[in-house]
Short mmCIF file of C-alpha atoms in Angstrom, two decimals:
data_model
loop_
_atom_site.label_atom_id
_atom_site.label_comp_id
_atom_site.label_asym_id
_atom_site.label_seq_id
_atom_site.Cartn_x
_atom_site.Cartn_y
_atom_site.Cartn_z
CA MET A 1114 0.00 0.00 0.00
CA THR A 1115 1.36 3.44 -0.92
CA LEU A 1116 0.56 6.94 0.22
CA VAL A 1117 -1.36 9.37 -1.95
CA VAL A 1118 0.56 12.58 -2.64
CA ASP A 1119 -1.35 15.72 -1.63
CA ASP A 1120 0.51 18.96 -2.33
CA ASN A 1121 -1.45 20.74 0.41
CA LYS A 1122 -0.60 18.27 3.14
CA LYS A 1123 2.82 17.65 4.60
CA VAL A 1124 3.67 13.97 4.79
CA PRO A 1125 5.77 13.06 7.88
CA ALA A 1126 9.38 12.63 6.82
CA ARG A 1127 9.46 9.03 8.04
CA GLN A 1128 6.60 8.19 5.67
CA LEU A 1129 8.16 9.64 2.54
CA LEU A 1130 9.76 6.32 1.71
CA ALA A 1131 6.26 4.83 1.52
CA LEU A 1132 5.74 6.86 -1.66
CA ARG A 1133 6.45 4.33 -4.41
CA GLU A 1134 7.46 6.83 -7.09
CA PHE A 1135 9.79 8.62 -4.67
CA ARG A 1136 11.49 5.33 -3.81
CA ARG A 1137 11.92 4.55 -7.48
CA LEU A 1138 13.48 7.97 -8.10
CA LEU A 1139 15.80 7.32 -5.16
CA TYR A 1140 16.94 3.99 -6.62
CA LEU A 1141 17.60 5.69 -9.94
CA ARG A 1142 19.63 8.41 -8.25
CA PHE A 1143 21.58 5.94 -6.13
CA SER A 1144 22.52 3.79 -9.13
CA SER A 1145 23.66 6.84 -11.07
CA GLN A 1146 25.63 8.41 -8.22
CA TRP A 1147 27.33 5.14 -7.26
CA ALA A 1148 28.58 4.88 -10.83
CA ASP A 1149 29.60 8.54 -10.77
CA GLY A 1150 31.60 8.15 -7.54
CA LEU A 1151 33.34 5.03 -8.80
CA PHE A 1152 34.18 6.56 -12.19
CA GLN A 1153 35.51 9.83 -10.78
CA THR A 1154 37.65 8.10 -8.15
CA GLY A 1155 38.92 5.62 -10.71
CA LEU A 1156 39.88 8.51 -12.97
CA ALA A 1157 41.62 10.35 -10.13
CA GLY A 1158 43.58 7.24 -9.27
CA ALA A 1159 44.50 6.68 -12.91
CA VAL A 1160 45.82 10.19 -13.51
CA ILE A 1161 46.89 11.58 -10.13
CA PHE A 1162 47.94 8.59 -8.01
CA ASN A 1163 49.12 6.34 -10.81
CA PRO A 1164 52.82 5.40 -10.48
CA GLU A 1165 53.04 5.40 -14.29
CA ARG A 1166 52.02 9.07 -14.53
CA GLY A 1167 53.20 12.30 -12.90
CA ALA A 1168 50.84 14.92 -11.44
CA ASP A 1169 51.68 18.57 -10.71
CA PRO A 1170 49.19 21.23 -9.57
CA LEU A 1171 48.33 22.13 -13.17
CA THR A 1172 47.58 18.49 -14.06
CA ILE A 1173 45.43 18.06 -10.98
CA ALA A 1174 43.63 21.34 -11.68
CA THR A 1175 43.00 20.14 -15.24
CA GLY A 1176 41.46 16.98 -13.81
CA PHE A 1177 39.14 19.01 -11.61
CA MET A 1178 38.20 21.19 -14.56
CA THR A 1179 37.36 18.04 -16.51
CA LEU A 1180 34.94 17.07 -13.74
CA LEU A 1181 33.32 20.50 -13.70
CA LEU A 1182 33.37 21.90 -17.22
CA PRO A 1183 30.86 19.57 -18.92
CA TYR A 1184 27.78 21.17 -17.46
CA SER A 1185 29.31 24.61 -17.74
CA ILE A 1186 29.23 24.10 -21.50
CA VAL A 1187 25.94 22.26 -22.04
CA GLY A 1188 23.97 23.51 -19.04
CA PRO A 1189 21.96 26.30 -20.70
CA PHE A 1190 20.95 24.00 -23.52
CA ALA A 1191 20.24 20.98 -21.33
CA GLY A 1192 17.91 23.07 -19.19
CA ALA A 1193 15.72 23.94 -22.15
CA LEU A 1194 15.62 20.30 -23.18
CA LEU A 1195 14.64 19.14 -19.68
CA ASP A 1196 11.71 21.56 -19.81
CA ARG A 1197 10.75 20.41 -23.31
CA TRP A 1198 11.28 16.64 -23.45
CA ASP A 1199 9.77 13.88 -21.36
CA ARG A 1200 12.24 13.65 -18.45
CA ARG A 1201 11.70 9.93 -18.12
CA ARG A 1202 12.90 9.43 -21.70
CA VAL A 1203 15.81 11.81 -21.13
CA LEU A 1204 17.00 9.78 -18.13
CA VAL A 1205 16.79 6.51 -20.05
CA VAL A 1206 18.66 7.77 -23.12
CA ALA A 1207 21.27 9.65 -21.06
CA SER A 1208 21.99 6.55 -18.96
CA LEU A 1209 22.49 4.40 -22.05
CA LEU A 1210 24.75 7.01 -23.61
CA ARG A 1211 26.80 7.25 -20.43
CA ALA A 1212 27.31 3.47 -20.39
CA VAL A 1213 28.76 3.64 -23.90
CA LEU A 1214 31.03 6.55 -22.99
CA ILE A 1215 32.29 4.81 -19.83
CA LEU A 1216 33.14 1.76 -21.92
CA THR A 1217 35.09 3.99 -24.31
CA ALA A 1218 37.00 5.62 -21.44
CA THR A 1219 37.75 2.18 -20.01
CA VAL A 1220 39.28 1.07 -23.29
CA GLY A 1221 41.37 4.24 -23.31
CA LEU A 1222 42.77 3.41 -19.88
CA LEU A 1223 43.47 -0.21 -20.82
CA VAL A 1224 45.54 0.81 -23.83
CA GLY A 1225 47.43 3.52 -21.90
CA ALA A 1226 45.95 6.57 -23.64
CA PRO A 1227 47.59 9.92 -22.76
CA SER A 1228 46.11 11.97 -19.92
CA GLY A 1229 44.75 14.61 -22.29
CA LEU A 1230 42.68 12.06 -24.19
CA LEU A 1231 41.44 10.53 -20.92
CA PHE A 1232 40.32 13.96 -19.77
CA LEU A 1233 38.42 14.44 -23.03
CA MET A 1234 36.65 11.08 -22.63
CA SER A 1235 35.82 11.89 -19.03
CA LEU A 1236 34.52 15.28 -20.11
CA MET A 1237 31.84 13.57 -22.19
CA VAL A 1238 30.95 11.04 -19.47
CA LEU A 1239 30.55 13.67 -16.80
CA GLY A 1240 28.64 16.01 -19.11
CA VAL A 1241 25.94 13.36 -19.42
CA THR A 1242 26.11 12.75 -15.65
CA ARG A 1243 25.45 16.42 -14.88
CA PHE A 1244 22.56 16.41 -17.32
CA MET A 1245 21.00 13.49 -15.46
CA GLY A 1246 21.50 15.20 -12.11
CA SER A 1247 19.51 18.24 -13.19
CA GLY A 1248 16.79 15.96 -14.57
CA LEU A 1249 16.48 14.14 -11.26
CA SER A 1250 16.23 17.42 -9.31
CA ALA A 1251 13.63 18.85 -11.69
CA ALA A 1252 11.57 15.63 -11.44
CA LEU A 1253 11.46 15.48 -7.62
CA PRO A 1254 8.41 17.77 -7.13
CA HIS A 1255 6.40 15.32 -9.27
CA VAL A 1256 6.74 12.50 -6.75
CA VAL A 1257 6.47 14.23 -3.32
CA PRO A 1258 4.22 16.94 -1.83
CA GLU A 1259 5.58 20.48 -2.21
CA ARG A 1260 5.70 21.00 1.55
CA ASN A 1261 7.98 17.99 1.87
CA LEU A 1262 10.62 19.21 -0.57
CA VAL A 1263 13.18 19.99 2.16
CA GLN A 1264 12.77 16.52 3.68
CA ALA A 1265 12.77 14.85 0.26
CA ASN A 1266 15.92 16.71 -0.76
CA SER A 1267 17.54 15.75 2.53
CA ILE A 1268 16.88 12.09 1.82
CA ALA A 1269 17.64 12.11 -1.92
CA VAL A 1270 20.65 14.42 -2.05
CA THR A 1271 22.20 13.30 1.24
CA LEU A 1272 21.87 9.56 0.67
CA GLY A 1273 22.84 10.06 -2.96
CA SER A 1274 26.05 11.79 -1.88
CA LEU A 1275 26.80 8.95 0.53
CA VAL A 1276 26.24 6.41 -2.24
CA ALA A 1277 28.68 8.40 -4.40
CA VAL A 1278 31.22 8.20 -1.57
CA LEU A 1279 30.56 4.46 -1.40
CA GLY A 1280 31.23 4.24 -5.12
CA GLY A 1281 34.53 6.03 -4.56
CA GLY A 1282 35.40 3.56 -1.80
CA CYS A 1283 34.64 0.68 -4.15
CA ALA A 1284 37.04 2.20 -6.68
CA ILE A 1285 39.83 2.33 -4.08
CA VAL A 1286 39.27 -1.31 -3.17
CA LEU A 1287 39.11 -2.38 -6.81
CA ARG A 1288 42.41 -0.61 -7.53
CA LYS A 1289 43.99 -2.60 -4.73
CA VAL A 1290 42.64 -5.81 -6.29
CA PHE A 1291 43.40 -5.12 -9.96
CA GLY A 1292 46.44 -2.88 -9.58
CA GLU A 1293 47.19 0.84 -9.59
CA ASP A 1294 48.60 1.02 -13.12
CA ASP A 1295 46.69 1.87 -16.30
CA TYR A 1296 45.36 -1.66 -16.70
CA GLY A 1297 44.05 -1.88 -13.15
CA SER A 1298 42.53 1.60 -13.41
CA GLY A 1299 40.74 0.59 -16.61
CA ILE A 1300 39.22 -2.52 -15.03
CA THR A 1301 38.18 -0.41 -12.03
CA THR A 1302 36.33 2.22 -14.05
CA SER A 1303 34.52 -0.45 -16.08
CA PHE A 1304 32.47 -1.37 -13.01
CA ALA A 1305 30.71 2.01 -13.27
CA ILE A 1306 28.78 0.58 -16.23
CA ILE A 1307 26.85 -1.62 -13.78
CA GLY A 1308 25.37 1.35 -11.93
CA THR A 1309 24.56 3.12 -15.18
CA LEU A 1310 22.62 0.16 -16.54
CA LEU A 1311 20.73 -0.18 -13.25
CA ALA A 1312 19.70 3.46 -13.65
CA VAL A 1313 18.21 2.58 -17.03
CA LEU A 1314 16.16 -0.23 -15.47
CA PHE A 1315 14.74 2.08 -12.79
CA ALA A 1316 14.04 4.92 -15.25
CA VAL A 1317 12.00 2.78 -17.66
CA ARG A 1318 9.63 1.79 -14.85
CA PHE A 1319 8.21 5.32 -14.64
CA ALA A 1320 5.12 6.00 -16.73
CA ARG A 1321 5.61 8.34 -19.65
CA GLY A 1322 5.14 11.94 -18.57
CA LYS A 1323 5.23 11.07 -14.86
CA LEU A 1324 8.36 13.15 -14.22
CA GLY A 1325 7.20 16.16 -16.23
CA PRO A 1326 7.25 18.67 -17.62
CA ASP A 1327 3.49 19.10 -17.24
CA GLU A 1328 3.49 22.17 -19.47
CA VAL A 1329 5.92 23.23 -22.19
CA ASP A 1330 6.58 26.96 -22.29
CA GLU A 1331 8.82 26.77 -25.36
CA PRO A 1332 8.90 28.00 -28.95
CA ASP A 1333 7.77 25.48 -31.56
CA GLY A 1334 11.27 25.06 -32.95
CA ALA A 1335 13.74 23.03 -30.90
CA PHE A 1336 16.61 25.31 -31.90
CA MET A 1337 14.90 28.39 -30.52
CA ALA A 1338 14.02 26.52 -27.33
CA VAL A 1339 17.65 25.59 -26.78
CA ALA A 1340 18.93 29.06 -27.66
CA ARG A 1341 16.52 30.67 -25.19
CA GLY A 1342 17.37 28.31 -22.33
CA LEU A 1343 20.01 30.44 -20.62
CA PHE A 1344 18.02 33.68 -20.82
CA ASP A 1345 14.81 32.11 -19.54
CA GLY A 1346 16.59 30.37 -16.68
CA ALA A 1347 18.25 33.62 -15.60
CA LYS A 1348 14.98 35.53 -15.84
CA ALA A 1349 13.07 32.96 -13.79
CA ALA A 1350 15.80 32.90 -11.12
CA TRP A 1351 16.00 36.70 -10.92
CA ASN A 1352 12.26 36.97 -10.40
CA ALA A 1353 12.56 34.65 -7.36
CA PRO A 1354 14.43 36.69 -4.70
CA ARG A 1355 14.98 33.72 -2.37
CA VAL A 1356 16.67 31.85 -5.22
CA VAL A 1357 19.06 34.76 -5.86
CA ALA A 1358 19.99 34.93 -2.17
CA GLY A 1359 20.63 31.19 -2.15
CA PHE A 1360 22.85 31.52 -5.21
CA VAL A 1361 24.99 34.07 -3.36
CA ALA A 1362 25.53 31.68 -0.45
CA LEU A 1363 26.38 28.77 -2.74
CA PHE A 1364 28.69 30.98 -4.79
CA ALA A 1365 30.87 31.62 -1.73
CA HIS A 1366 30.76 27.98 -0.67
CA ARG A 1367 31.73 26.58 -4.07
CA ILE A 1368 34.73 28.92 -4.40
CA SER A 1369 36.07 27.98 -0.98
CA GLN A 1370 35.32 24.28 -1.39
CA SER A 1371 37.16 24.19 -4.71
CA ILE A 1372 40.29 25.73 -3.23
CA ALA A 1373 40.14 23.32 -0.29
CA LEU A 1374 39.75 20.29 -2.58
CA LEU A 1375 42.78 21.21 -4.68
CA MET A 1376 44.82 21.71 -1.51
CA ALA A 1377 43.64 18.37 -0.10
CA VAL A 1378 44.71 16.42 -3.19
CA LEU A 1379 48.17 18.03 -3.25
CA LEU A 1380 48.66 17.63 0.50
CA MET A 1381 47.72 13.96 0.33
CA ARG A 1382 49.94 13.41 -2.69
CA TYR A 1383 53.07 15.32 -1.65
CA TYR A 1384 52.97 16.69 1.93
CA PHE A 1385 51.17 14.46 4.41
CA THR A 1386 52.60 11.19 5.66
CA ASP A 1387 50.77 8.42 7.51
CA PHE A 1388 49.62 9.51 10.96
CA GLY A 1389 48.93 6.42 13.05
CA TRP A 1390 45.92 4.70 11.51
CA LEU A 1391 45.32 7.67 9.23
CA LYS A 1392 46.87 7.24 5.80
CA ALA A 1393 48.08 9.66 3.13
CA GLY A 1394 47.86 9.19 -0.64
CA LEU A 1395 44.72 7.98 -2.42
CA THR A 1396 43.65 6.13 0.74
CA GLY A 1397 43.86 9.46 2.54
CA LEU A 1398 41.53 11.00 0.00
CA GLY A 1399 39.19 8.10 0.73
CA GLU A 1400 39.36 9.03 4.42
CA ILE A 1401 38.50 12.64 3.56
CA ALA A 1402 35.58 11.36 1.52
CA ALA A 1403 34.45 9.22 4.46
CA PHE A 1404 34.57 12.15 6.91
CA ALA A 1405 32.81 14.33 4.35
CA GLY A 1406 30.20 11.60 3.90
CA VAL A 1407 29.47 11.49 7.61
CA GLY A 1408 29.08 15.27 7.61
CA ILE A 1409 26.72 15.07 4.65
CA PHE A 1410 24.69 12.34 6.34
CA ILE A 1411 24.31 14.30 9.56
CA ALA A 1412 23.38 17.41 7.56
CA GLY A 1413 20.61 15.44 5.89
CA LEU A 1414 19.23 14.39 9.26
CA ILE A 1415 19.28 17.77 10.94
CA THR A 1416 18.57 20.26 8.12
CA PRO A 1417 14.75 19.83 8.06
CA LYS A 1418 14.63 20.15 11.85
CA LEU A 1419 16.88 23.21 11.83
CA VAL A 1420 14.79 24.90 9.13
CA ASP A 1421 11.54 24.12 10.96
CA ARG A 1422 12.88 25.53 14.20
CA PHE A 1423 14.99 28.52 13.14
CA GLY A 1424 13.93 29.30 9.57
CA ARG A 1425 15.92 29.02 6.34
CA HIS A 1426 17.75 32.37 6.58
CA PRO A 1427 19.39 31.80 9.99
CA VAL A 1428 20.32 28.23 9.04
CA ILE A 1429 22.12 29.28 5.84
CA ILE A 1430 23.93 32.16 7.56
CA GLY A 1431 24.90 29.91 10.48
CA ALA A 1432 26.27 27.26 8.09
CA LEU A 1433 28.47 29.82 6.32
CA LEU A 1434 29.86 31.14 9.61
CA LEU A 1435 30.41 27.62 10.94
CA VAL A 1436 32.61 26.68 7.98
CA ALA A 1437 34.56 29.94 8.27
CA ALA A 1438 35.31 29.06 11.90
CA ALA A 1439 36.17 25.47 10.97
CA MET A 1440 38.68 26.55 8.33
CA ALA A 1441 40.29 28.91 10.85
CA GLY A 1442 40.45 26.40 13.71
CA LEU A 1443 41.06 23.16 11.82
CA GLY A 1444 42.31 24.19 8.39
CA LEU A 1445 45.11 26.55 9.38
CA PRO A 1446 47.06 23.99 11.49
CA MET A 1447 47.27 21.92 8.28
CA THR A 1448 47.80 18.52 9.85
CA LEU A 1449 46.23 15.30 8.63
CA PRO A 1450 43.82 14.88 11.61
CA THR A 1451 42.66 18.51 11.62
CA MET A 1452 42.13 18.50 7.85
CA LEU A 1453 39.79 15.54 8.25
CA GLY A 1454 37.83 17.49 10.85
CA ALA A 1455 37.69 20.48 8.51
CA ALA A 1456 36.39 18.24 5.72
CA PHE A 1457 33.64 16.94 8.01
CA LEU A 1458 32.37 20.45 8.80
CA LEU A 1459 32.97 21.91 5.33
CA PHE A 1460 30.96 19.25 3.51
CA GLY A 1461 28.34 18.97 6.25
CA ALA A 1462 27.60 22.69 6.38
CA GLY A 1463 27.84 22.91 2.60
CA GLN A 1464 25.18 20.21 2.34
CA VAL A 1465 22.91 22.19 4.65
CA ILE A 1466 23.21 25.17 2.30
CA LYS A 1467 22.59 23.09 -0.81
CA LEU A 1468 19.51 21.37 0.63
CA CYS A 1469 17.98 24.72 1.55
CA VAL A 1470 18.71 26.25 -1.86
CA ASP A 1471 17.46 23.20 -3.80
CA ALA A 1472 14.17 23.31 -1.89
CA VAL A 1473 13.77 27.03 -2.61
CA ILE A 1474 14.26 26.47 -6.36
CA GLN A 1475 11.78 23.60 -6.39
CA ALA A 1476 9.20 25.64 -4.47
CA ASP A 1477 9.64 29.08 -6.07
CA ILE A 1478 10.29 28.16 -9.72
CA GLY A 1479 7.44 26.88 -11.90
CA ASP A 1480 7.72 23.45 -13.47
CA GLU A 1481 7.90 24.97 -16.95
CA SER A 1482 11.23 26.68 -16.01
CA ARG A 1483 12.63 24.47 -13.27
CA GLY A 1484 14.94 22.43 -15.50
CA ARG A 1485 16.48 25.58 -16.96
CA VAL A 1486 17.06 27.10 -13.54
CA PHE A 1487 18.72 23.95 -12.22
CA SER A 1488 20.89 23.85 -15.33
CA LEU A 1489 21.79 27.52 -14.91
CA TYR A 1490 22.53 26.75 -11.25
CA ASP A 1491 24.98 24.01 -12.23
CA MET A 1492 26.56 26.08 -14.97
CA ILE A 1493 27.22 29.15 -12.81
CA PHE A 1494 28.69 27.22 -9.93
CA ASN A 1495 30.77 24.88 -12.06
CA VAL A 1496 32.27 27.85 -13.90
CA THR A 1497 32.92 29.41 -10.49
CA GLN A 1498 34.68 26.25 -9.30
CA VAL A 1499 36.77 26.00 -12.47
CA ALA A 1500 37.88 29.63 -12.12
CA ALA A 1501 38.69 29.19 -8.42
CA ILE A 1502 40.74 26.05 -9.07
CA ALA A 1503 42.59 27.65 -11.99
CA VAL A 1504 43.57 30.68 -9.93
CA ALA A 1505 44.55 28.54 -6.94
CA ALA A 1506 46.65 26.22 -9.15
CA ALA A 1507 48.61 29.21 -10.39
CA VAL A 1508 49.72 30.27 -6.90
CA ILE A 1509 49.69 27.10 -4.78
CA PRO A 1510 52.97 25.40 -3.87
CA VAL A 1511 53.57 21.98 -5.44
CA ASN A 1512 52.99 20.26 -2.08
CA GLY A 1513 49.74 22.16 -1.42
CA HIS A 1514 50.91 23.75 1.85
CA SER A 1515 49.53 27.31 1.80
CA HIS A 1516 48.14 29.19 4.79
CA GLY A 1517 47.25 32.08 2.49
CA LEU A 1518 44.74 29.99 0.55
CA ILE A 1519 43.13 28.80 3.77
CA VAL A 1520 42.69 32.43 4.80
CA ALA A 1521 41.17 33.12 1.37
CA THR A 1522 38.51 30.43 1.95
CA ILE A 1523 37.63 32.00 5.31
CA VAL A 1524 37.22 35.42 3.69
CA PHE A 1525 34.94 34.02 0.98
CA TYR A 1526 32.66 32.37 3.54
CA LEU A 1527 32.38 35.61 5.50
CA LEU A 1528 31.65 37.56 2.31
CA GLY A 1529 29.05 34.94 1.42
CA ALA A 1530 27.24 35.47 4.72
CA VAL A 1531 27.21 39.24 4.26
CA GLY A 1532 26.11 38.90 0.62
CA TYR A 1533 23.31 36.52 1.55
CA ILE A 1534 21.98 38.95 4.16
CA PHE A 1535 21.89 41.81 1.65
CA ALA A 1536 20.32 39.65 -1.08
CA SER A 1537 17.67 38.44 1.38
CA ARG A 1538 16.54 42.02 1.96
CA ARG A 1539 15.22 42.04 -1.61
CA ASP A 1540 12.98 39.10 -0.68
CA HIS A 1541 11.74 40.98 2.38
CA ALA A 1542 11.07 44.12 0.33
CA THR A 1543 9.12 42.08 -2.23
CA HIS A 1544 6.86 40.64 0.45
CA VAL A 1545 6.33 44.06 2.00
CA VAL A 1546 5.30 45.52 -1.33
#
């Protein structure tokens, strides 16, 4: 027996999993994100921690850019398509395409293709992955009541992130089994095809049209629809003051998180050594992912309660200030144990911000524009991350040890809190008027 979705009635969070369509969307997300975590970690191991290849800050930054650029390029166009095409069909076709691209990247690893070609292959894989992520977010309001969007996001995004971390852990284990050279890395990444094909199986079980869009606010010609995607997404976001304020908060978080991630990879590769049971190297990155995963999980549990008790504005501001304090107290010492603690708070508080902003977009943006806004969202913040990483790579020492960059992350979080407060005043003025 399943629950009937009523947009005017809030379903208790513990009963959300009784909604059959929501469970199915969760399974689809989990399959996709497990494959994503495994593929990305396998790629990082192949290029950065592979004894057959060297990795300086520029190479590592290029790898990060490969992970982030795909949606920066196709985001505006993908958004228009998600608001025009049946999202169920989009998820099926995108999953099948991603399986083919992963297979191609696997072959490239097995034959020892140069890093540049591997980055290009990964660019295509992750472009499709980002497309699917926006489709899943845009589809969520079709399977849960609107008043439960914060809780639903907490479950979907939080558990999805943990599954991605699990996929990364599987990649680390598989590299130990099959080897850390090009051949072993190729076998490791091939396992991501399993999760992608499972996503296809879950996607085809939705009825046609179930995931929207319910209405198509598009020109008759597909070309014009695609060309107008970026403009329409920006217009819809600007007309929703709470969305703009949320973008400001996420802007600050993504810049600081990007700098911290680049530093973490370099520190684990060149600076840190084993500290008791804590390990450096790729295993150390796995430990960071584990601590980050715990932070994300806790954020998913407490965010709905925090928002219900204190309101969205204080929660977002508090999260920004918490990470600023964490980077000052735990990041500046720059030891392996304190960096793990910083990762826990950085990713946990960052997840709180993301959950709040996702729920605002889903509540304040109409279904006819939601896909474009989520795509614009991804594009803006991925471009921001690419720029932050590029600038940081130009000034960071080879071993990643830089107190100045830690201070920069603190400043960005503080500026984000101030910017969010000012942007939120526009929302207040709108309601007053």
